[in-house]
Short mmCIF file of C-alpha atoms and ligand atoms in Angstrom, two decimals:
data_model
loop_
_atom_site.label_atom_id
_atom_site.label_comp_id
_atom_site.label_asym_id
_atom_site.label_seq_id
_atom_site.Cartn_x
_atom_site.Cartn_y
_atom_site.Cartn_z
CA MET A 216 4.88 -20.46 16.58
CA ALA A 217 2.30 -19.75 19.31
CA GLU A 218 -1.31 -19.99 18.23
CA LEU A 219 -2.98 -16.63 17.77
CA THR A 220 -5.88 -15.83 20.09
CA GLU A 221 -8.86 -14.49 18.22
CA ILE A 222 -10.47 -11.27 19.46
CA ARG A 223 -14.12 -11.63 18.49
CA ILE A 224 -16.10 -8.55 17.53
CA GLN A 225 -18.28 -8.75 20.64
CA ASP A 226 -15.16 -8.75 22.84
CA LEU A 227 -13.43 -5.92 20.98
CA ASP A 228 -13.21 -2.68 22.96
CA THR A 229 -11.93 -0.44 20.18
CA GLN A 230 -10.60 2.38 22.39
CA GLU A 231 -8.74 -0.09 24.57
CA PHE A 232 -7.40 -1.89 21.47
CA ILE A 233 -6.21 1.39 19.89
CA LYS A 234 -4.45 2.40 23.10
CA MET A 235 -2.80 -0.99 23.58
CA LYS A 236 -1.67 -1.38 19.96
CA SER A 237 -0.41 2.23 19.72
CA GLU A 238 1.75 1.65 22.79
CA GLU A 239 3.05 -1.64 21.41
CA ILE A 240 3.89 -0.15 18.00
CA SER A 241 5.51 2.92 19.52
CA ALA A 242 7.64 0.81 21.89
CA LEU A 243 8.82 -1.47 19.07
CA VAL A 244 9.71 1.28 16.59
CA GLY A 245 11.21 3.55 19.27
CA SER A 246 12.76 6.69 17.81
CA GLY A 247 13.24 5.01 14.42
CA LEU A 248 11.02 4.91 11.36
CA ALA A 249 8.48 2.46 9.97
CA ILE A 250 6.85 2.24 6.57
CA ASN A 251 3.52 0.85 5.43
CA ALA A 252 1.72 0.27 2.17
CA LEU A 253 -1.84 1.48 1.89
CA SER A 254 -4.14 -0.14 -0.66
CA GLY A 255 -7.35 1.52 0.52
CA GLY A 256 -8.83 -1.75 1.78
CA VAL A 257 -10.23 -1.67 5.31
CA ASP A 258 -7.26 -3.65 6.73
CA SER A 259 -4.45 -1.50 5.36
CA SER A 260 -6.47 1.68 6.01
CA ALA A 261 -6.98 0.74 9.68
CA VAL A 262 -3.28 -0.02 10.04
CA THR A 263 -2.39 3.31 8.42
CA MET A 264 -4.53 5.26 10.91
CA LEU A 265 -3.37 3.19 13.87
CA GLY A 266 0.25 3.60 12.78
CA HIS A 267 -0.12 7.36 12.41
CA LYS A 268 -1.71 7.60 15.85
CA ALA A 269 1.19 5.63 17.32
CA LEU A 270 4.09 7.05 15.31
CA GLY A 271 3.02 10.33 13.69
CA SER A 272 5.71 11.39 11.22
CA ARG A 273 7.80 8.31 12.13
CA LEU A 274 5.51 6.35 9.80
CA ARG A 275 5.82 6.78 6.04
CA THR A 276 2.86 5.58 4.03
CA TYR A 277 3.05 4.56 0.38
CA PHE A 278 0.47 3.52 -2.18
CA ILE A 279 2.10 1.02 -4.52
CA ASN A 280 0.60 1.45 -7.96
CA ASN A 281 1.13 -2.12 -9.16
CA GLY A 282 -0.92 -1.68 -12.35
CA ILE A 283 -3.46 -4.28 -11.21
CA MET A 284 -5.75 -2.05 -9.14
CA ARG A 285 -9.20 -0.84 -10.13
CA LYS A 286 -9.95 2.25 -12.21
CA ASP A 287 -8.58 5.48 -10.65
CA GLU A 288 -7.97 3.65 -7.35
CA PRO A 289 -4.53 5.14 -6.48
CA GLN A 290 -5.66 8.78 -6.79
CA GLN A 291 -9.00 8.18 -5.05
CA ILE A 292 -7.41 6.55 -2.01
CA VAL A 293 -4.63 9.09 -1.71
CA SER A 294 -7.12 11.95 -1.72
CA ILE A 295 -9.32 10.31 0.96
CA PHE A 296 -6.27 10.07 3.23
CA GLU A 297 -5.13 13.57 2.36
CA ARG A 298 -8.47 14.82 3.70
CA LEU A 299 -7.71 12.91 6.93
CA GLY A 300 -4.33 14.63 7.19
CA VAL A 301 -2.28 11.57 6.21
CA LYS A 302 0.31 12.07 3.50
CA VAL A 303 0.61 9.15 1.10
CA GLU A 304 3.23 8.84 -1.61
CA ILE A 305 2.33 6.92 -4.78
CA ILE A 306 5.08 4.61 -6.05
CA ASP A 307 4.74 3.70 -9.72
CA ALA A 308 5.69 0.02 -9.94
CA GLN A 309 3.46 -1.10 -12.81
CA ASP A 310 6.28 -2.37 -15.04
CA LYS A 311 7.82 -4.39 -12.21
CA PHE A 312 4.61 -6.29 -11.51
CA PHE A 313 3.79 -7.01 -15.16
CA LYS A 314 7.35 -8.21 -15.71
CA ALA A 315 7.12 -10.51 -12.66
CA LEU A 316 3.77 -11.91 -13.87
CA LYS A 317 4.82 -12.48 -17.47
CA GLY A 318 4.36 -16.06 -18.65
CA ILE A 319 2.95 -17.33 -15.31
CA THR A 320 -0.35 -19.21 -15.40
CA ASP A 321 -0.40 -21.20 -12.14
CA PRO A 322 -2.49 -19.39 -9.45
CA GLU A 323 -0.07 -19.96 -6.59
CA GLU A 324 2.90 -18.94 -8.74
CA LYS A 325 1.09 -15.73 -9.64
CA ARG A 326 0.50 -14.99 -5.95
CA GLU A 327 4.13 -15.75 -5.21
CA ALA A 328 5.36 -13.45 -8.02
CA ILE A 329 3.23 -10.61 -6.64
CA ALA A 330 4.36 -11.25 -3.05
CA GLN A 331 8.04 -11.38 -4.01
CA THR A 332 7.76 -8.14 -6.00
CA PHE A 333 6.14 -6.37 -3.05
CA TYR A 334 8.41 -7.69 -0.31
CA LYS A 335 11.78 -8.41 -1.90
CA ASP A 336 11.87 -5.61 -4.39
CA ILE A 337 9.63 -2.65 -3.53
CA PHE A 338 9.39 -2.74 0.28
CA ALA A 339 13.06 -3.75 0.64
CA LYS A 340 14.08 -0.69 -1.44
CA LEU A 341 11.76 1.66 0.45
CA ILE A 342 13.12 0.35 3.75
CA LYS A 343 16.69 0.85 2.57
CA GLU A 344 16.10 4.36 1.26
CA SER A 345 14.14 5.53 4.33
CA LYS A 346 16.40 3.64 6.80
CA ALA A 347 13.24 2.29 8.44
CA LYS A 348 13.45 -1.01 10.30
CA TYR A 349 9.83 -2.03 10.33
CA LEU A 350 7.03 -2.67 7.88
CA LEU A 351 3.58 -2.27 9.39
CA GLN A 352 0.89 -4.35 7.70
CA GLY A 353 -2.76 -5.32 8.03
CA THR A 354 -2.69 -9.12 8.02
CA ILE A 355 -5.86 -10.48 9.67
CA LEU A 356 -6.63 -13.84 11.21
CA THR A 357 -8.50 -15.18 8.16
CA ASP A 358 -5.42 -14.54 5.97
CA VAL A 359 -3.36 -16.63 8.38
CA ASP A 360 -5.95 -19.43 8.67
CA GLU A 361 -6.34 -19.93 4.92
CA THR A 362 -2.63 -19.79 4.24
CA VAL A 363 -1.74 -22.23 7.01
CA ALA A 364 -4.53 -24.56 5.84
CA GLY A 365 -2.89 -24.50 2.39
CA ILE A 366 -6.03 -23.16 0.67
CA LYS A 367 -4.53 -19.96 -0.71
CA ARG A 368 -1.13 -18.50 -0.06
CA GLN A 369 -2.13 -14.98 1.02
CA HIS A 370 0.50 -12.52 -0.07
CA ASN A 371 1.06 -11.12 3.42
CA VAL A 372 1.63 -14.21 5.58
CA PHE A 373 5.19 -15.30 6.45
CA GLU A 374 5.92 -16.11 10.07
CA GLN A 375 3.17 -18.71 10.30
CA LEU A 376 4.79 -20.46 7.36
CA GLY A 377 8.16 -20.45 9.11
CA ILE A 378 9.54 -17.56 7.02
CA ASP A 379 11.47 -14.97 9.05
CA PRO A 380 10.95 -11.62 7.26
CA GLN A 381 14.20 -10.24 8.74
CA GLU A 382 16.16 -13.09 7.16
CA ALA A 383 14.18 -13.27 3.93
CA PHE A 384 13.80 -9.53 3.21
CA GLY A 385 15.97 -7.62 5.71
CA TYR A 386 13.26 -6.02 7.84
CA LYS A 387 10.77 -6.82 10.59
CA ILE A 388 7.00 -6.88 10.15
CA ILE A 389 4.46 -5.60 12.70
CA GLU A 390 0.90 -6.96 12.35
CA PRO A 391 -1.40 -5.23 14.84
CA LEU A 392 -4.65 -6.67 13.38
CA VAL A 393 -3.65 -10.31 13.32
CA GLN A 394 -6.10 -11.34 16.07
CA LEU A 395 -9.09 -9.77 14.32
CA ARG A 396 -11.44 -10.83 11.57
CA LYS A 397 -12.97 -8.53 8.96
CA ASP A 398 -15.97 -7.52 11.08
CA GLY A 399 -13.65 -6.52 13.96
CA VAL A 400 -11.44 -4.52 11.61
CA ARG A 401 -14.47 -2.62 10.29
CA LYS A 402 -15.49 -1.70 13.86
CA LEU A 403 -11.90 -0.60 14.57
CA ALA A 404 -11.68 1.42 11.33
CA GLU A 405 -14.82 3.34 12.26
CA ALA A 406 -13.45 4.01 15.75
CA LEU A 407 -10.23 5.31 14.15
CA GLY A 408 -12.25 8.00 12.35
CA LEU A 409 -12.11 6.55 8.86
CA PRO A 410 -15.04 7.45 6.57
CA LYS A 411 -17.83 4.99 5.74
CA SER A 412 -16.49 4.56 2.19
CA ILE A 413 -13.48 2.92 3.86
CA PHE A 414 -14.86 1.11 6.92
CA LYS A 415 -17.68 -0.40 4.86
CA ARG A 416 -15.47 -0.98 1.83
CA MET A 417 -15.94 -4.25 0.04
CA PRO A 418 -12.96 -6.61 0.52
CA PHE A 419 -10.48 -6.64 -2.34
CA PRO A 420 -7.63 -9.15 -2.50
CA GLY A 421 -3.92 -8.33 -2.19
CA PRO A 422 -3.24 -9.78 -5.66
CA ALA A 423 -5.92 -7.33 -6.86
CA LEU A 424 -7.31 -7.82 -10.38
CA ALA A 425 -4.65 -10.50 -11.00
CA ALA A 426 -6.81 -12.74 -8.78
CA ARG A 427 -9.60 -12.30 -11.33
CA ILE A 428 -7.80 -13.45 -14.45
CA ILE A 429 -7.53 -17.14 -15.21
CA GLY A 430 -4.21 -17.78 -16.90
CA GLU A 431 -1.45 -15.28 -17.68
CA VAL A 432 -1.90 -11.70 -16.44
CA THR A 433 -1.12 -9.09 -19.10
CA PRO A 434 -1.80 -5.32 -19.20
CA GLU A 435 -4.43 -5.99 -21.92
CA LYS A 436 -6.33 -8.55 -19.82
CA ILE A 437 -6.14 -6.27 -16.78
CA GLY A 438 -7.68 -3.56 -19.00
CA VAL A 439 -10.60 -5.90 -19.81
CA VAL A 440 -11.22 -7.05 -16.23
CA ARG A 441 -10.90 -3.46 -14.98
CA ILE A 442 -13.81 -2.33 -17.17
CA ALA A 443 -15.87 -5.40 -16.18
CA THR A 444 -15.14 -4.60 -12.51
CA SER A 445 -16.36 -1.00 -12.90
CA VAL A 446 -19.58 -2.29 -14.50
CA ILE A 447 -20.30 -4.82 -11.76
CA GLU A 448 -19.40 -2.41 -8.96
CA GLU A 449 -21.79 0.20 -10.38
CA GLU A 450 -24.59 -2.29 -10.96
CA LEU A 451 -24.40 -4.03 -7.56
CA LYS A 452 -23.44 -1.13 -5.28
CA ASP A 453 -26.90 -1.01 -3.69
CA THR A 454 -27.01 -4.71 -2.79
CA ASP A 455 -26.06 -5.89 0.70
CA ALA A 456 -23.71 -8.51 -0.74
CA PHE A 457 -20.40 -9.12 1.06
CA GLN A 458 -18.38 -9.04 -2.17
CA TYR A 459 -18.86 -9.12 -5.93
CA MET A 460 -16.44 -9.51 -8.76
CA ALA A 461 -15.96 -10.14 -12.48
CA ILE A 462 -13.58 -12.85 -13.62
CA LEU A 463 -11.99 -13.11 -17.04
CA HIS A 464 -11.73 -16.67 -18.28
CA GLN A 465 -8.90 -18.02 -20.37
CA ASP A 466 -10.98 -20.09 -22.79
CA ARG A 467 -12.70 -18.36 -25.64
CA VAL A 468 -16.14 -19.36 -26.88
CA THR A 469 -17.98 -18.92 -30.14
CA GLY A 470 -20.32 -15.98 -30.22
CA MET A 471 -21.69 -13.74 -32.95
CA ARG A 472 -21.69 -10.07 -33.55
CA ASP A 473 -23.10 -8.14 -36.51
CA GLY A 474 -24.06 -11.46 -38.13
CA LYS A 475 -20.46 -12.73 -38.04
CA ARG A 476 -18.70 -15.35 -35.93
CA ASP A 477 -16.88 -13.80 -32.98
CA PHE A 478 -14.63 -16.19 -31.04
CA GLY A 479 -14.79 -14.08 -27.93
CA LEU A 480 -14.15 -13.67 -24.21
CA GLN A 481 -16.09 -15.05 -21.24
CA ILE A 482 -16.76 -13.11 -18.07
CA GLU A 483 -17.90 -14.92 -14.94
CA ILE A 484 -19.77 -12.90 -12.35
CA ARG A 485 -19.58 -13.83 -8.68
CA CYS A 486 -21.57 -12.19 -5.91
CA TRP A 487 -21.35 -13.47 -2.35
CA ASP A 488 -23.33 -13.38 0.87
CA SER A 489 -20.94 -13.94 3.77
CA VAL A 490 -20.13 -12.71 7.25
CA ASP A 491 -16.42 -13.35 7.51
CA ALA A 492 -15.36 -14.84 4.14
CA ARG A 493 -14.86 -18.28 5.64
CA HIS A 494 -18.17 -19.51 4.25
CA ALA A 495 -20.13 -17.86 1.49
CA LYS A 496 -23.26 -18.39 -0.57
CA PRO A 497 -24.02 -16.90 -3.95
CA THR A 498 -26.41 -13.96 -3.58
CA ARG A 499 -29.85 -14.64 -5.07
CA LEU A 500 -29.69 -11.75 -7.52
CA SER A 501 -32.85 -11.17 -9.50
CA PHE A 502 -32.83 -12.37 -13.10
CA ASP A 503 -33.52 -8.78 -14.18
CA LYS A 504 -30.32 -7.68 -12.44
CA LEU A 505 -28.35 -10.51 -14.04
CA ASP A 506 -29.85 -9.56 -17.38
CA SER A 507 -28.82 -5.92 -17.10
CA LEU A 508 -25.33 -6.95 -15.96
CA SER A 509 -24.96 -9.24 -18.97
CA ASN A 510 -26.23 -6.57 -21.37
CA ARG A 511 -23.77 -4.02 -20.08
CA MET A 512 -20.84 -6.48 -20.11
CA VAL A 513 -21.29 -7.40 -23.78
CA ILE A 514 -21.65 -3.76 -24.79
CA GLU A 515 -19.04 -2.12 -22.56
CA VAL A 516 -16.32 -4.75 -22.23
CA PRO A 517 -14.53 -5.23 -25.55
CA GLY A 518 -14.59 -8.75 -26.95
CA VAL A 519 -17.02 -10.31 -24.44
CA VAL A 520 -19.58 -12.73 -25.92
CA SER A 521 -20.48 -14.80 -22.84
CA VAL A 522 -21.45 -13.84 -19.28
CA THR A 523 -22.09 -16.47 -16.60
CA TYR A 524 -23.08 -16.35 -12.91
CA ASN A 525 -21.42 -18.62 -10.36
CA ILE A 526 -23.99 -20.53 -8.26
CA THR A 527 -21.60 -22.61 -6.14
CA SER A 528 -21.11 -22.00 -2.40
CA LYS A 529 -17.82 -21.71 -0.52
CA PRO A 530 -16.76 -24.43 0.20
CA PRO A 531 -16.02 -26.10 -2.16
CA SER A 532 -15.72 -22.91 -4.24
CA THR A 533 -13.47 -20.15 -2.98
CA MET A 534 -14.57 -16.53 -3.37
CA GLU A 535 -11.86 -15.43 -5.79
CA ALA A 536 -11.25 -17.60 -8.82
CA ILE A 537 -7.51 -18.17 -8.43
P1 XMP B 723 -11.08 -16.78 -0.98
O1 XMP B 723 -10.88 -16.61 -2.46
O2 XMP B 723 -9.87 -17.34 -0.30
O3 XMP B 723 -11.28 -15.32 -0.45
O4 XMP B 723 -12.33 -17.53 -0.64
C1 XMP B 723 -11.64 -14.99 0.88
C2 XMP B 723 -11.49 -13.50 1.05
O5 XMP B 723 -10.09 -13.16 1.01
C3 XMP B 723 -9.81 -12.31 -0.10
N1 XMP B 723 -8.54 -12.82 -0.69
C4 XMP B 723 -7.35 -12.30 -0.47
N2 XMP B 723 -6.98 -11.23 0.25
N3 XMP B 723 -4.71 -11.64 -0.33
C5 XMP B 723 -5.65 -10.90 0.30
O6 XMP B 723 -5.31 -9.90 0.92
C6 XMP B 723 -5.01 -12.73 -1.07
O7 XMP B 723 -4.14 -13.36 -1.64
C7 XMP B 723 -6.40 -13.06 -1.14
N4 XMP B 723 -7.07 -14.05 -1.76
C8 XMP B 723 -8.38 -13.89 -1.46
C9 XMP B 723 -10.98 -12.44 -1.03
O8 XMP B 723 -11.16 -11.28 -1.84
C10 XMP B 723 -12.12 -12.68 -0.07
O9 XMP B 723 -12.60 -11.48 0.50
#
């Protein structure tokens, strides 16, 4: 596998890039069809716009509702793209993902279960039904680096691990962003006419809220971490942090509520300063901010009796907890 050449943000001519990638995508897909899955993150949003520029109605875009996204995320993203003239179909696959995740506690096995459900089940069926030959996706260079280094198996990396998608899943994958890092993708997304809410959007991992639950992922735990995520996203939206998240721990701890013992849940808050996610430092949030976050968590998130703040840098920490 040839090494990928990085296109650094300062060398990225967005108009030139859009023209070159549109031509490449159009030549590969020819008169056939391609599909892509939009999550609303900057990578998949940029690929969706680029793909529509290159292929028009020869690209079908789906939002896979896997049950592990944030509150109201599917509808919000679909309506943003509707306003941009891009039709997105929501596929309800919640049961499939929860079934695949049942009983799994190991982080890499969880990632694998999510990846297999996306690629072997859902995308393979969509490809078969639409008779498309290609899946277009927004893998970026950092996803490849971390997977190849064996740090985290990103759900969207195959070829660099020696997996041929055609053989493994029955279709080919096109990755137009694979030479870029997050900052380059943001510049491209803006040039593609996406709104600020998208091109400045905080990164969110492919395994979604499942990356923020230690231990088995269940609909109930997703419900808990989803509320905690809404609280933290509201509280920290005006910071300049690169990314912030709430993590639900597996261990319970003794707390008290209404004068009684409450063996309750622990939420860990992480908030990162970073440029490209390769290195990160915890943001120096004020104690007043931490205090108000903690107060809201114990009131608004059912069962929470302990809130902690991660003060470790990456490395050796990683940004997500699994
Ligand atoms: P880590 O946890 O590896 O995260 O320090 C670095 C950045 O990557 C995101 N991340 C993922 N994104 N699939 C993705 O698409 C994944 O499996 C995945 N794991 C982590 C994470 O949110 C952070 O921005």
